[in-house]
Amino acid sequence: MKSTNVADRVTAAALDLFATQGYATTSVQQIVEAAGVTKGAMYHYFQSKDDLLFAIYDRMLALQKAHLDQIVAAGGPVEDVVRAVCVDVVETSIDFLPEGTVFFRSMHMLTEPRLKEVTQRRREYHDAFAALLRRGQDEGVFRTDVPRPLLVAHFFSDVHYLSHWYSPEGPETKSEVAEQLTELFLRGIRTAAD
Amino acid sequence: MKSTNVADRVTAAALDLFATQGYATTSVQQIVEAAGVTKGAMYHYFQSKDDLLFAIYDRMLALQKAHLDQIVAAGGPVEDVVRAVCVDVVETSIDFLPEGTVFFRSMHMLTEPRLKEVTQRRREYHDAFAALLRRGQDEGVFRTDVPRPLLVAHFFSDVHYLSHWYSPEGPETKSEVAEQLTELFLRGIRTAAD
DNA sequence: TCGCGCAAACCGACCGGACGGTACGCCAGT
DNA sequence: ACTGGCGTACCGTCCGGTCGGTTTGCGCGA
């Protein structure tokens, strides 16, 4: 499939440039040059520059949501499920580190309808996570003296922040970081009696 | 002092617009109109658009560093000092929520020399925090089985993330959030024997 | 097998306009 | 008379997006 290749190369080039230079400071001309295609070709596959940004988010959100659904469907003791979810989201966020950088920096640049969709899909993920915590609280495994939204924010903050400090060349491997962050989080939210 | 007033109004307008629209999508024209001054007046006090961004960062970084130094100088048991630092940085970050939004979104838009300075000053803060954790580890209060940089990142991630979810109109007050986040963090990093 | 026709893929010169920044001059205060 | 504070008009540049046209690939009738 050669035709799809063009769209893929454009997406890859856009991701790379957005991550290193920022969305607003990257011109469409730069993107198409980096991808080795012409502007006409690009505008044949994408509606706008904004569309490129959305394509990046779409891919990442779809993947993470699929993982989440799968893990939750597998079932098991709450804490094990939460642990698996945490480890997974940290690991995939590391796999998609450039996407994460672009995401948090440039999400606000999306035009209204697309911003709405991205926001809603993130919310779904957060809500699913909150529901897990709720289950854990009902079962007495997780503490209830801290508002649940704060617990959710406390976890996602780590995921969010990864693109600001983690480097694959650094001393820690992906799974080490995933397990250590998960452990710190779980230790914080478990009920005192342990 | 009327002359300073112009610079202040420009800074305030810039902060507001950068926080709601983003740095790149805000034009100098918009800023001066919102501030009720002209471009000539603005360029009399600031060297460039980039300079406005830096002024915002400068103010926040200076304030937080001053707080940190004061708290550390006051001394006391390690855990109390760390707790005080955590609570303070969360609280001041809430006080400076728009600044935080702009900071993390648009830091990469700064031109080279200024980016360097901002980065270095943030590093100083992180290093001072890491030194505190080190002291706690030496005294056996904090766990040593997780790399210290990860502990530091784990904490600053919460601070970072505040601008993404916290709202003064929300159910939690500033100091509640500060104490709860601090508590979650401390619980995670203390040595198991408690 | 060949060529015809046609749609999809692709090209790249071009457009309108907005943007950051500057040149230059006025004017109030000293 | 001279300086700092400020207003205004304008400049060069670059950007996202378009559009008329060309090429490519392919189903299909003879």
mmCIF file with all atom_site columns, N, CA, C and O (backbone and C1' of nucleotides) in Angstrom, chain A residues 6 38-41 44-45, chain C residues 8-14:
data_model
loop_
_atom_site.group_PDB
_atom_site.id
_atom_site.type_symbol
_atom_site.label_atom_id
_atom_site.label_alt_id
_atom_site.label_comp_id
_atom_site.label_asym_id
_atom_site.label_entity_id
_atom_site.label_seq_id
_atom_site.pdbx_PDB_ins_code
_atom_site.Cartn_x
_atom_site.Cartn_y
_atom_site.Cartn_z
_atom_site.occupancy
_atom_site.B_iso_or_equiv
_atom_site.pdbx_formal_charge
_atom_site.auth_seq_id
_atom_site.auth_comp_id
_atom_site.auth_asym_id
_atom_site.auth_atom_id
_atom_site.pdbx_PDB_model_num
ATOM 1  N N     . VAL A 1 6  ? 2.145   7.731  2.224   1.00 0.00 ? 6  VAL A N     1
ATOM 2  C CA    . VAL A 1 6  ? 2.275   9.187  2.212   1.00 0.00 ? 6  VAL A CA    1
ATOM 3  C C     . VAL A 1 6  ? 1.689   9.777  3.500   1.00 0.00 ? 6  VAL A C     1
ATOM 4  O O     . VAL A 1 6  ? 2.341   10.550 4.192   1.00 0.00 ? 6  VAL A O     1
ATOM 5  N N     . THR A 1 38 ? 4.735   16.768 -1.208  1.00 0.00 ? 38 THR A N     1
ATOM 6  C CA    . THR A 1 38 ? 4.385   18.149 -1.507  1.00 0.00 ? 38 THR A CA    1
ATOM 7  C C     . THR A 1 38 ? 3.148   18.560 -0.713  1.00 0.00 ? 38 THR A C     1
ATOM 8  O O     . THR A 1 38 ? 2.442   17.725 -0.171  1.00 0.00 ? 38 THR A O     1
ATOM 9  N N     . LYS A 1 39 ? 2.923   19.855 -0.689  1.00 0.00 ? 39 LYS A N     1
ATOM 10 C CA    . LYS A 1 39 ? 1.775   20.350 0.056   1.00 0.00 ? 39 LYS A CA    1
ATOM 11 C C     . LYS A 1 39 ? 0.476   19.800 -0.519  1.00 0.00 ? 39 LYS A C     1
ATOM 12 O O     . LYS A 1 39 ? -0.450  19.457 0.219   1.00 0.00 ? 39 LYS A O     1
ATOM 13 N N     . GLY A 1 40 ? 0.423   19.737 -1.822  1.00 0.00 ? 40 GLY A N     1
ATOM 14 C CA    . GLY A 1 40 ? -0.775  19.216 -2.474  1.00 0.00 ? 40 GLY A CA    1
ATOM 15 C C     . GLY A 1 40 ? -1.096  17.812 -2.011  1.00 0.00 ? 40 GLY A C     1
ATOM 16 O O     . GLY A 1 40 ? -2.251  17.489 -1.711  1.00 0.00 ? 40 GLY A O     1
ATOM 17 N N     . ALA A 1 41 ? -0.065  16.978 -1.933  1.00 0.00 ? 41 ALA A N     1
ATOM 18 C CA    . ALA A 1 41 ? -0.265  15.595 -1.486  1.00 0.00 ? 41 ALA A CA    1
ATOM 19 C C     . ALA A 1 41 ? -0.785  15.568 -0.062  1.00 0.00 ? 41 ALA A C     1
ATOM 20 O O     . ALA A 1 41 ? -1.712  14.837 0.276   1.00 0.00 ? 41 ALA A O     1
ATOM 21 N N     . HIS A 1 44 ? -4.248  16.512 0.319   1.00 0.00 ? 44 HIS A N     1
ATOM 22 C CA    . HIS A 1 44 ? -5.132  15.502 -0.248  1.00 0.00 ? 44 HIS A CA    1
ATOM 23 C C     . HIS A 1 44 ? -5.583  14.522 0.835   1.00 0.00 ? 44 HIS A C     1
ATOM 24 O O     . HIS A 1 44 ? -6.687  14.000 0.797   1.00 0.00 ? 44 HIS A O     1
ATOM 25 N N     . TYR A 1 45 ? -4.726  14.287 1.810   1.00 0.00 ? 45 TYR A N     1
ATOM 26 C CA    . TYR A 1 45 ? -5.045  13.327 2.864   1.00 0.00 ? 45 TYR A CA    1
ATOM 27 C C     . TYR A 1 45 ? -5.542  13.971 4.156   1.00 0.00 ? 45 TYR A C     1
ATOM 28 O O     . TYR A 1 45 ? -6.190  13.329 4.961   1.00 0.00 ? 45 TYR A O     1
ATOM 29 P P     . DA  C 2 8  ? -12.906 9.004  -7.166  1.00 0.00 ? 8  DA  C P     1
ATOM 30 O "O5'" . DA  C 2 8  ? -11.524 8.716  -6.434  1.00 0.00 ? 8  DA  C "O5'" 1
ATOM 31 C "C5'" . DA  C 2 8  ? -10.869 7.479  -6.650  1.00 0.00 ? 8  DA  C "C5'" 1
ATOM 32 C "C4'" . DA  C 2 8  ? -9.374  7.689  -6.677  1.00 0.00 ? 8  DA  C "C4'" 1
ATOM 33 C "C3'" . DA  C 2 8  ? -8.841  8.590  -5.546  1.00 0.00 ? 8  DA  C "C3'" 1
ATOM 34 O "O3'" . DA  C 2 8  ? -7.807  7.884  -4.899  1.00 0.00 ? 8  DA  C "O3'" 1
ATOM 35 C "C1'" . DA  C 2 8  ? -7.986  9.302  -7.652  1.00 0.00 ? 8  DA  C "C1'" 1
ATOM 36 P P     . DA  C 2 9  ? -7.042  8.481  -3.618  1.00 0.00 ? 9  DA  C P     1
ATOM 37 O "O5'" . DA  C 2 9  ? -5.688  8.985  -4.279  1.00 0.00 ? 9  DA  C "O5'" 1
ATOM 38 C "C5'" . DA  C 2 9  ? -4.847  8.048  -4.941  1.00 0.00 ? 9  DA  C "C5'" 1
ATOM 39 C "C4'" . DA  C 2 9  ? -3.654  8.779  -5.524  1.00 0.00 ? 9  DA  C "C4'" 1
ATOM 40 C "C3'" . DA  C 2 9  ? -2.896  9.666  -4.524  1.00 0.00 ? 9  DA  C "C3'" 1
ATOM 41 O "O3'" . DA  C 2 9  ? -1.523  9.349  -4.618  1.00 0.00 ? 9  DA  C "O3'" 1
ATOM 42 C "C1'" . DA  C 2 9  ? -3.447  10.902 -6.476  1.00 0.00 ? 9  DA  C "C1'" 1
ATOM 43 P P     . DC  C 2 10 ? -0.494  9.925  -3.556  1.00 0.00 ? 10 DC  C P     1
ATOM 44 O "O5'" . DC  C 2 10 ? -0.034  11.270 -4.275  1.00 0.00 ? 10 DC  C "O5'" 1
ATOM 45 C "C5'" . DC  C 2 10 ? 0.549   11.161 -5.581  1.00 0.00 ? 10 DC  C "C5'" 1
ATOM 46 C "C4'" . DC  C 2 10 ? 0.609   12.523 -6.208  1.00 0.00 ? 10 DC  C "C4'" 1
ATOM 47 C "C3'" . DC  C 2 10 ? 1.351   13.609 -5.428  1.00 0.00 ? 10 DC  C "C3'" 1
ATOM 48 O "O3'" . DC  C 2 10 ? 2.585   13.815 -6.090  1.00 0.00 ? 10 DC  C "O3'" 1
ATOM 49 C "C1'" . DC  C 2 10 ? -0.523  14.432 -6.655  1.00 0.00 ? 10 DC  C "C1'" 1
ATOM 50 P P     . DC  C 2 11 ? 3.734   14.653 -5.348  1.00 0.00 ? 11 DC  C P     1
ATOM 51 O "O5'" . DC  C 2 11 ? 3.697   15.988 -6.181  1.00 0.00 ? 11 DC  C "O5'" 1
ATOM 52 C "C5'" . DC  C 2 11 ? 3.829   15.934 -7.609  1.00 0.00 ? 11 DC  C "C5'" 1
ATOM 53 C "C4'" . DC  C 2 11 ? 3.517   17.273 -8.197  1.00 0.00 ? 11 DC  C "C4'" 1
ATOM 54 C "C3'" . DC  C 2 11 ? 4.241   18.462 -7.542  1.00 0.00 ? 11 DC  C "C3'" 1
ATOM 55 O "O3'" . DC  C 2 11 ? 5.105   19.025 -8.506  1.00 0.00 ? 11 DC  C "O3'" 1
ATOM 56 C "C1'" . DC  C 2 11 ? 1.939   18.932 -7.968  1.00 0.00 ? 11 DC  C "C1'" 1
ATOM 57 P P     . DG  C 2 12 ? 6.474   19.691 -8.036  1.00 0.00 ? 12 DG  C P     1
ATOM 58 O "O5'" . DG  C 2 12 ? 6.084   21.227 -7.960  1.00 0.00 ? 12 DG  C "O5'" 1
ATOM 59 C "C5'" . DG  C 2 12 ? 5.469   21.837 -9.093  1.00 0.00 ? 12 DG  C "C5'" 1
ATOM 60 C "C4'" . DG  C 2 12 ? 4.841   23.151 -8.701  1.00 0.00 ? 12 DG  C "C4'" 1
ATOM 61 C "C3'" . DG  C 2 12 ? 5.624   23.978 -7.654  1.00 0.00 ? 12 DG  C "C3'" 1
ATOM 62 O "O3'" . DG  C 2 12 ? 5.471   25.340 -7.986  1.00 0.00 ? 12 DG  C "O3'" 1
ATOM 63 C "C1'" . DG  C 2 12 ? 3.465   23.660 -6.912  1.00 0.00 ? 12 DG  C "C1'" 1
ATOM 64 P P     . DA  C 2 13 ? 6.757   26.234 -8.355  1.00 0.00 ? 13 DA  C P     1
ATOM 65 O "O5'" . DA  C 2 13 ? 6.054   27.510 -8.989  1.00 0.00 ? 13 DA  C "O5'" 1
ATOM 66 C "C5'" . DA  C 2 13 ? 5.204   27.369 -10.117 1.00 0.00 ? 13 DA  C "C5'" 1
ATOM 67 C "C4'" . DA  C 2 13 ? 3.943   28.207 -9.956  1.00 0.00 ? 13 DA  C "C4'" 1
ATOM 68 C "C3'" . DA  C 2 13 ? 4.179   29.627 -9.434  1.00 0.00 ? 13 DA  C "C3'" 1
ATOM 69 O "O3'" . DA  C 2 13 ? 3.328   30.505 -10.167 1.00 0.00 ? 13 DA  C "O3'" 1
ATOM 70 C "C1'" . DA  C 2 13 ? 2.681   28.488 -7.981  1.00 0.00 ? 13 DA  C "C1'" 1
ATOM 71 P P     . DC  C 2 14 ? 3.460   32.095 -9.987  1.00 0.00 ? 14 DC  C P     1
ATOM 72 O "O5'" . DC  C 2 14 ? 2.253   32.403 -9.002  1.00 0.00 ? 14 DC  C "O5'" 1
ATOM 73 C "C5'" . DC  C 2 14 ? 0.947   31.904 -9.333  1.00 0.00 ? 14 DC  C "C5'" 1
ATOM 74 C "C4'" . DC  C 2 14 ? 0.037   32.081 -8.140  1.00 0.00 ? 14 DC  C "C4'" 1
ATOM 75 C "C3'" . DC  C 2 14 ? 0.172   33.426 -7.416  1.00 0.00 ? 14 DC  C "C3'" 1
ATOM 76 O "O3'" . DC  C 2 14 ? -1.031  34.162 -7.592  1.00 0.00 ? 14 DC  C "O3'" 1
ATOM 77 C "C1'" . DC  C 2 14 ? 0.009   31.586 -5.902  1.00 0.00 ? 14 DC  C "C1'" 1
#
